[in-house]
PDB file of C-alpha atoms and ligand atoms in Angstrom:
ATOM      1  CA  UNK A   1       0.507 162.559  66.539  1.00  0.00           C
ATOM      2  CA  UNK A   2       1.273 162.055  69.846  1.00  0.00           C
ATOM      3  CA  UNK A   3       4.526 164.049  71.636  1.00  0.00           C
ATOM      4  CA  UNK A   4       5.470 160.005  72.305  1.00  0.00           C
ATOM      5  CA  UNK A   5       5.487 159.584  68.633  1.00  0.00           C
ATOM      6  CA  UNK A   6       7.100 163.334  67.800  1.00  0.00           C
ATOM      7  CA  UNK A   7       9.916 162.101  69.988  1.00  0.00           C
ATOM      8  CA  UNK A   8      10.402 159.004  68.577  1.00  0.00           C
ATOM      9  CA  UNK A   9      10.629 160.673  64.857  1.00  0.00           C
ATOM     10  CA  UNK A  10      13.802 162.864  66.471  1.00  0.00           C
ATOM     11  CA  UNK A  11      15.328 159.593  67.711  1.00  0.00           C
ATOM     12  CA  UNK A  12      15.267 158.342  64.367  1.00  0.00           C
ATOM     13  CA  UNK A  13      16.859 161.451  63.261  1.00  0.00           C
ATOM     14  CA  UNK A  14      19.338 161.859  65.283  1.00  0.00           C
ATOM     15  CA  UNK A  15      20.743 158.492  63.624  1.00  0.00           C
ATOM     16  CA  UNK A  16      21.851 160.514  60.694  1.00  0.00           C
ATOM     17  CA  UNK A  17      23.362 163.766  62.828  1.00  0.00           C
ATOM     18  CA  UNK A  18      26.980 164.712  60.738  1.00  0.00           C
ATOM     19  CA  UNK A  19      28.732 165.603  63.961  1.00  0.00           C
ATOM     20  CA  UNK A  20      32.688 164.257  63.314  1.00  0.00           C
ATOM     21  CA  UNK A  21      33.750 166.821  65.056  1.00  0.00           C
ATOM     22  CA  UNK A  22      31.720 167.250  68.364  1.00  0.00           C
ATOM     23  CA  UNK A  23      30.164 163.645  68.256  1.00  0.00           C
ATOM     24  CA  UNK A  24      27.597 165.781  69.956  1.00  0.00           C
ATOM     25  CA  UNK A  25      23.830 164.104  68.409  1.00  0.00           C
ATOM     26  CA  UNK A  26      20.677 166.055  67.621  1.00  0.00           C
ATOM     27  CA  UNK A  27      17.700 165.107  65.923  1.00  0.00           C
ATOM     28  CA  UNK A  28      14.720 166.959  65.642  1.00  0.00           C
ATOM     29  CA  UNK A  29      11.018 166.452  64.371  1.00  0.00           C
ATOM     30  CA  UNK A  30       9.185 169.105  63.574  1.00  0.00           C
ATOM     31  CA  UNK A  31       5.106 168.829  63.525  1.00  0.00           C
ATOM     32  CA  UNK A  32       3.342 171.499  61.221  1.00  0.00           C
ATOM     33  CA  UNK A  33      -0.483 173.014  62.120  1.00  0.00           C
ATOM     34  CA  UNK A  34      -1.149 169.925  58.923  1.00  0.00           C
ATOM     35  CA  UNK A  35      -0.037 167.461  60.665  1.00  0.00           C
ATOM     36  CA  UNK A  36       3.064 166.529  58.328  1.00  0.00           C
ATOM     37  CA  UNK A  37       6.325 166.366  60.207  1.00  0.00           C
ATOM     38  CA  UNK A  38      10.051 166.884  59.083  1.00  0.00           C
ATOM     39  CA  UNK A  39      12.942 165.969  60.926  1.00  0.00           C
ATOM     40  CA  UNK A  40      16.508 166.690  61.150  1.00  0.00           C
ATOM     41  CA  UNK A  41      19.473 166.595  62.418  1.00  0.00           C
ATOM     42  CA  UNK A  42      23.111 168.318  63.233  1.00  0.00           C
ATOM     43  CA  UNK A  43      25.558 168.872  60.315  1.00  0.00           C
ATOM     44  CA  UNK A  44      28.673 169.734  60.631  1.00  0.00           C
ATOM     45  CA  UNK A  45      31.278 170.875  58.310  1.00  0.00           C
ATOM     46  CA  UNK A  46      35.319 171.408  58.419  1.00  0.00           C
ATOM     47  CA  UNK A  47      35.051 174.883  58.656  1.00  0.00           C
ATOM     48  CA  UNK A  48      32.919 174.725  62.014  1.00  0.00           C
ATOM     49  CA  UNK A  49      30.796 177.537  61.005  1.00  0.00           C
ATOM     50  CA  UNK A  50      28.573 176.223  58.294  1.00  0.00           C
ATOM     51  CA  UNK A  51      27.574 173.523  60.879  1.00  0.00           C
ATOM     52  CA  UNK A  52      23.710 173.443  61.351  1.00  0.00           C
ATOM     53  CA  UNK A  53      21.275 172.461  63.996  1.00  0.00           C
ATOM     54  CA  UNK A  54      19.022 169.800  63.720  1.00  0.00           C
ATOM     55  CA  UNK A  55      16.215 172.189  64.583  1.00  0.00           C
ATOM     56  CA  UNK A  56      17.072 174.781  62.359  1.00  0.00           C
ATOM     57  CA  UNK A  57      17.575 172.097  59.524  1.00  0.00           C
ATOM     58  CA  UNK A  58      13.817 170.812  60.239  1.00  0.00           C
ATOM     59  CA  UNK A  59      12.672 174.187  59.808  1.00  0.00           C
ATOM     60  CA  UNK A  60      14.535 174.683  56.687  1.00  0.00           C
ATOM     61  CA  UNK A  61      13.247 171.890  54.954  1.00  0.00           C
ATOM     62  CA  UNK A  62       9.356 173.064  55.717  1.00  0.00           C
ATOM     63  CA  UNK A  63       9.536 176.142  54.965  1.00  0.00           C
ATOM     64  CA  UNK A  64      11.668 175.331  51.743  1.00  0.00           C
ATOM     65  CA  UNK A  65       7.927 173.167  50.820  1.00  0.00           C
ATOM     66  CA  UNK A  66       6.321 176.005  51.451  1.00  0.00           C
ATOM     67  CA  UNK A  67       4.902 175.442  54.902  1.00  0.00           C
ATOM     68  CA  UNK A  68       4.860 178.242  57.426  1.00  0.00           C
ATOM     69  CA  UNK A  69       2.264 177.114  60.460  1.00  0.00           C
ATOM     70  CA  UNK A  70       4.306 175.079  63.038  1.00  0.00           C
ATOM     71  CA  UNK A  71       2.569 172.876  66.298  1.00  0.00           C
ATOM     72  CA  UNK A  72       5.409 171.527  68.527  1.00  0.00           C
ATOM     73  CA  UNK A  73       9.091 170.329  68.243  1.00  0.00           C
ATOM     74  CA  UNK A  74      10.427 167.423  69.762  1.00  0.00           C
ATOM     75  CA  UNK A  75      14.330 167.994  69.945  1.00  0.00           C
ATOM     76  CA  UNK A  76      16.686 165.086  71.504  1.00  0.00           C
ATOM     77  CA  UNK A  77      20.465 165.570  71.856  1.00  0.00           C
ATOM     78  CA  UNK A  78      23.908 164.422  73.773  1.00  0.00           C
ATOM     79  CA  UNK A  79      26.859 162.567  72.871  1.00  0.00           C
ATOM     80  CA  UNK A  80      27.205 160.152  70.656  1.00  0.00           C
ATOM     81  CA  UNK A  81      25.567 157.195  72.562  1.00  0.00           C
ATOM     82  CA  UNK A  82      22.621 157.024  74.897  1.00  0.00           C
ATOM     83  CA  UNK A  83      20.403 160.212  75.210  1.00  0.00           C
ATOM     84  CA  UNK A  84      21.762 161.108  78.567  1.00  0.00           C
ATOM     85  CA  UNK A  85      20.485 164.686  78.998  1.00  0.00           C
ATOM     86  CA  UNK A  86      17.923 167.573  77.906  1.00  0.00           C
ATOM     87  CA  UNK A  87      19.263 169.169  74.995  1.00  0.00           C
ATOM     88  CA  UNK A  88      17.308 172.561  74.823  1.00  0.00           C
ATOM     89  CA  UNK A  89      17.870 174.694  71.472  1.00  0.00           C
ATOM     90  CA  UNK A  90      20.560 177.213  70.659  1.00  0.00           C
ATOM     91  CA  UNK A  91      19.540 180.948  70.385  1.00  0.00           C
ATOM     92  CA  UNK A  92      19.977 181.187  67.007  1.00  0.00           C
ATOM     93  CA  UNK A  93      17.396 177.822  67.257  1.00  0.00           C
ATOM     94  CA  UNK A  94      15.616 180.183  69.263  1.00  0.00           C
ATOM     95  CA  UNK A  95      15.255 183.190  67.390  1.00  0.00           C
ATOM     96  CA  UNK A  96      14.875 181.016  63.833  1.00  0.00           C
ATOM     97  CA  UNK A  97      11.760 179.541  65.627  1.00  0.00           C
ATOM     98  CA  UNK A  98      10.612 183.049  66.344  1.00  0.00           C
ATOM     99  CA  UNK A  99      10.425 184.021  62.585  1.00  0.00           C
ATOM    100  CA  UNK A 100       7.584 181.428  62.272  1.00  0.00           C
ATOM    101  CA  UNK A 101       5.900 180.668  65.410  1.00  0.00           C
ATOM    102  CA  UNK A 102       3.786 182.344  68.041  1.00  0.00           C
ATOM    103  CA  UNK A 103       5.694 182.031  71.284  1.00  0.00           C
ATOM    104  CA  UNK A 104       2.589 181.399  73.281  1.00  0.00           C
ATOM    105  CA  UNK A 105       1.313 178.698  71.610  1.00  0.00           C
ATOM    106  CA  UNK A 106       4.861 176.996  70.169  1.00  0.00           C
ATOM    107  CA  UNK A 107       5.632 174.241  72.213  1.00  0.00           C
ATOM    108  CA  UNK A 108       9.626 172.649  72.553  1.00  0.00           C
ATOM    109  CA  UNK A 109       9.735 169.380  73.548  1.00  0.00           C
ATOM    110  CA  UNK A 110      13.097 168.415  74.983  1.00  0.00           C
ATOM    111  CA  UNK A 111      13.685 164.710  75.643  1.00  0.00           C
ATOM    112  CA  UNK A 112      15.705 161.745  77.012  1.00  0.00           C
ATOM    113  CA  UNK A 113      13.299 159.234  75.618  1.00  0.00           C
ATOM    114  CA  UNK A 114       9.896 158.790  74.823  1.00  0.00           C
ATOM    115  CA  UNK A 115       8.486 159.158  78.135  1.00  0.00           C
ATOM    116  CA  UNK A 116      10.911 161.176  79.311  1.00  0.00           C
ATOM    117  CA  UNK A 117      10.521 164.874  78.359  1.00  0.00           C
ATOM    118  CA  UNK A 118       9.916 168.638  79.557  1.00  0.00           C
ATOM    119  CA  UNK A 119       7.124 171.132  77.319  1.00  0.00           C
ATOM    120  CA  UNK A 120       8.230 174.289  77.326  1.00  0.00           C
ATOM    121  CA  UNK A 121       6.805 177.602  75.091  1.00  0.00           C
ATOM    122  CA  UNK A 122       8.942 179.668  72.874  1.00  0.00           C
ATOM    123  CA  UNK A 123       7.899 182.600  74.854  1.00  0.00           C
ATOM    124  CA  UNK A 124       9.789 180.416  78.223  1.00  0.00           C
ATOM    125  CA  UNK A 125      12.655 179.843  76.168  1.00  0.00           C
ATOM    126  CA  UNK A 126      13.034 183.267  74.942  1.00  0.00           C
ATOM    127  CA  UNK A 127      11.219 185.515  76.652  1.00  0.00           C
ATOM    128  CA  UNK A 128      10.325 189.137  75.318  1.00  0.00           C
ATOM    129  CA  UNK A 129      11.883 188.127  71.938  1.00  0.00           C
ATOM    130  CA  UNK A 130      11.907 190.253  68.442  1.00  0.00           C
ATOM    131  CA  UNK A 131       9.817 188.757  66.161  1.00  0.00           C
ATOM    132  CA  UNK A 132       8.193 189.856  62.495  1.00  0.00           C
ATOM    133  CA  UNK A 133       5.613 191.871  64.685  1.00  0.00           C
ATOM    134  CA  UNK A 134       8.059 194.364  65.711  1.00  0.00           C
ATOM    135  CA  UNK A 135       9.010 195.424  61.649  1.00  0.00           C
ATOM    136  CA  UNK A 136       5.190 196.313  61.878  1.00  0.00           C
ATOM    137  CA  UNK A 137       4.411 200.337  62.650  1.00  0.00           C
ATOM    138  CA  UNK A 138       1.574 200.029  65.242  1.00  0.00           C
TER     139      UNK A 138
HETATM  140  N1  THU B 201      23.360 171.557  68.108  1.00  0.00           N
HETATM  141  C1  THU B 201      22.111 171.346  67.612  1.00  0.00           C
HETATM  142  O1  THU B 201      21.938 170.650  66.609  1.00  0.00           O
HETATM  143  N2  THU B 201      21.069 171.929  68.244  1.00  0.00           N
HETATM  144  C2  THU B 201      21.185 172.708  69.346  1.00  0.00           C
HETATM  145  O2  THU B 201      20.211 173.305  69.766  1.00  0.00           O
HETATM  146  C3  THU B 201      22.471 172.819  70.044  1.00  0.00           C
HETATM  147  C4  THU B 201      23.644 172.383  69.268  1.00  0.00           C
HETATM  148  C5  THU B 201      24.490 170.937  67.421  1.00  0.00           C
HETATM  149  C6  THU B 201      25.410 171.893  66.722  1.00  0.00           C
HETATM  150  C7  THU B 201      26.692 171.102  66.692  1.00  0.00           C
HETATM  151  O3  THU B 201      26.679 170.245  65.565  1.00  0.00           O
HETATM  152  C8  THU B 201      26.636 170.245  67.940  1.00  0.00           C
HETATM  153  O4  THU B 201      25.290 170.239  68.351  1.00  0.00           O
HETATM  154  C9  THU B 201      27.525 170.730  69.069  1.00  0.00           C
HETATM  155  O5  THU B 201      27.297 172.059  69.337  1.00  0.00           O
END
């Protein structure tokens, strides 16, 4: 699986974001260390606060299946319409990805298209972060 191909499996997802109320569209793809991939997207709710990212969906549905080993995840987002920025994950994203990857290996992939996108690794995007480690007594 190429990151071309990750990419192009959050496109796709972001088709089905539930955003009526920010119009704001994220889809996400999620490659495991087996190679399977989930997706998913933003869903929002009337409340506001049971709204859900599309990353944090896509790691809710793996680990629901019982998978716990995570690659990479391609993320895209913006307004409804083109993909006209870099939409980099939420901390709660953030910290959610930090339950089940190792931030020097996890890679985020935020794109505009498939050729256009920035790697970054957890440990970047959230640097000294808390983790199931720290629970440990050393
Ligand atoms: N959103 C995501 O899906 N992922 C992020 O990392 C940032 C924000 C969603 C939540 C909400 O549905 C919309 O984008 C606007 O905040």
């Amino acid at each position: 699986m190429t990151d071309g191909q990750l990419i192009d499996e959050a496109l796709r997802a972001r088709e089905l974001s539930y955003s009526p109320y920010s119009s704001y569209q994220v889809g996400a793809a999620l490659l495991c260390a087996d190679g399977k991939v989930f997706t998913g997207c933003n869903i929002e709710n009337a409340a506001y606060g049971p709204s859900n990212c599309a990353e944090r969906t896509a790691f809710f549905k793996a680990v629901s299946e019982g998978i716990l080993e995570f690659k990479k995840i391609a993320i895209v987002g913006s307004p409804k319409g083109e993909v006209t920025q870099y939409a980099f994950p939420c901390g709660v994203c953030r910290q959610v990805m930090m339950e089940f990857c190792n931030p020097k290996e996890f890679q985020i992939i935020v794109a505009k298209g498939t050729e256009d996108y920035k790697v970054f690794y957890l440990q970047e995007l959230l640097p000294e972060g808390f983790g199931p480690g720290n629970l440990k007594q050393l």
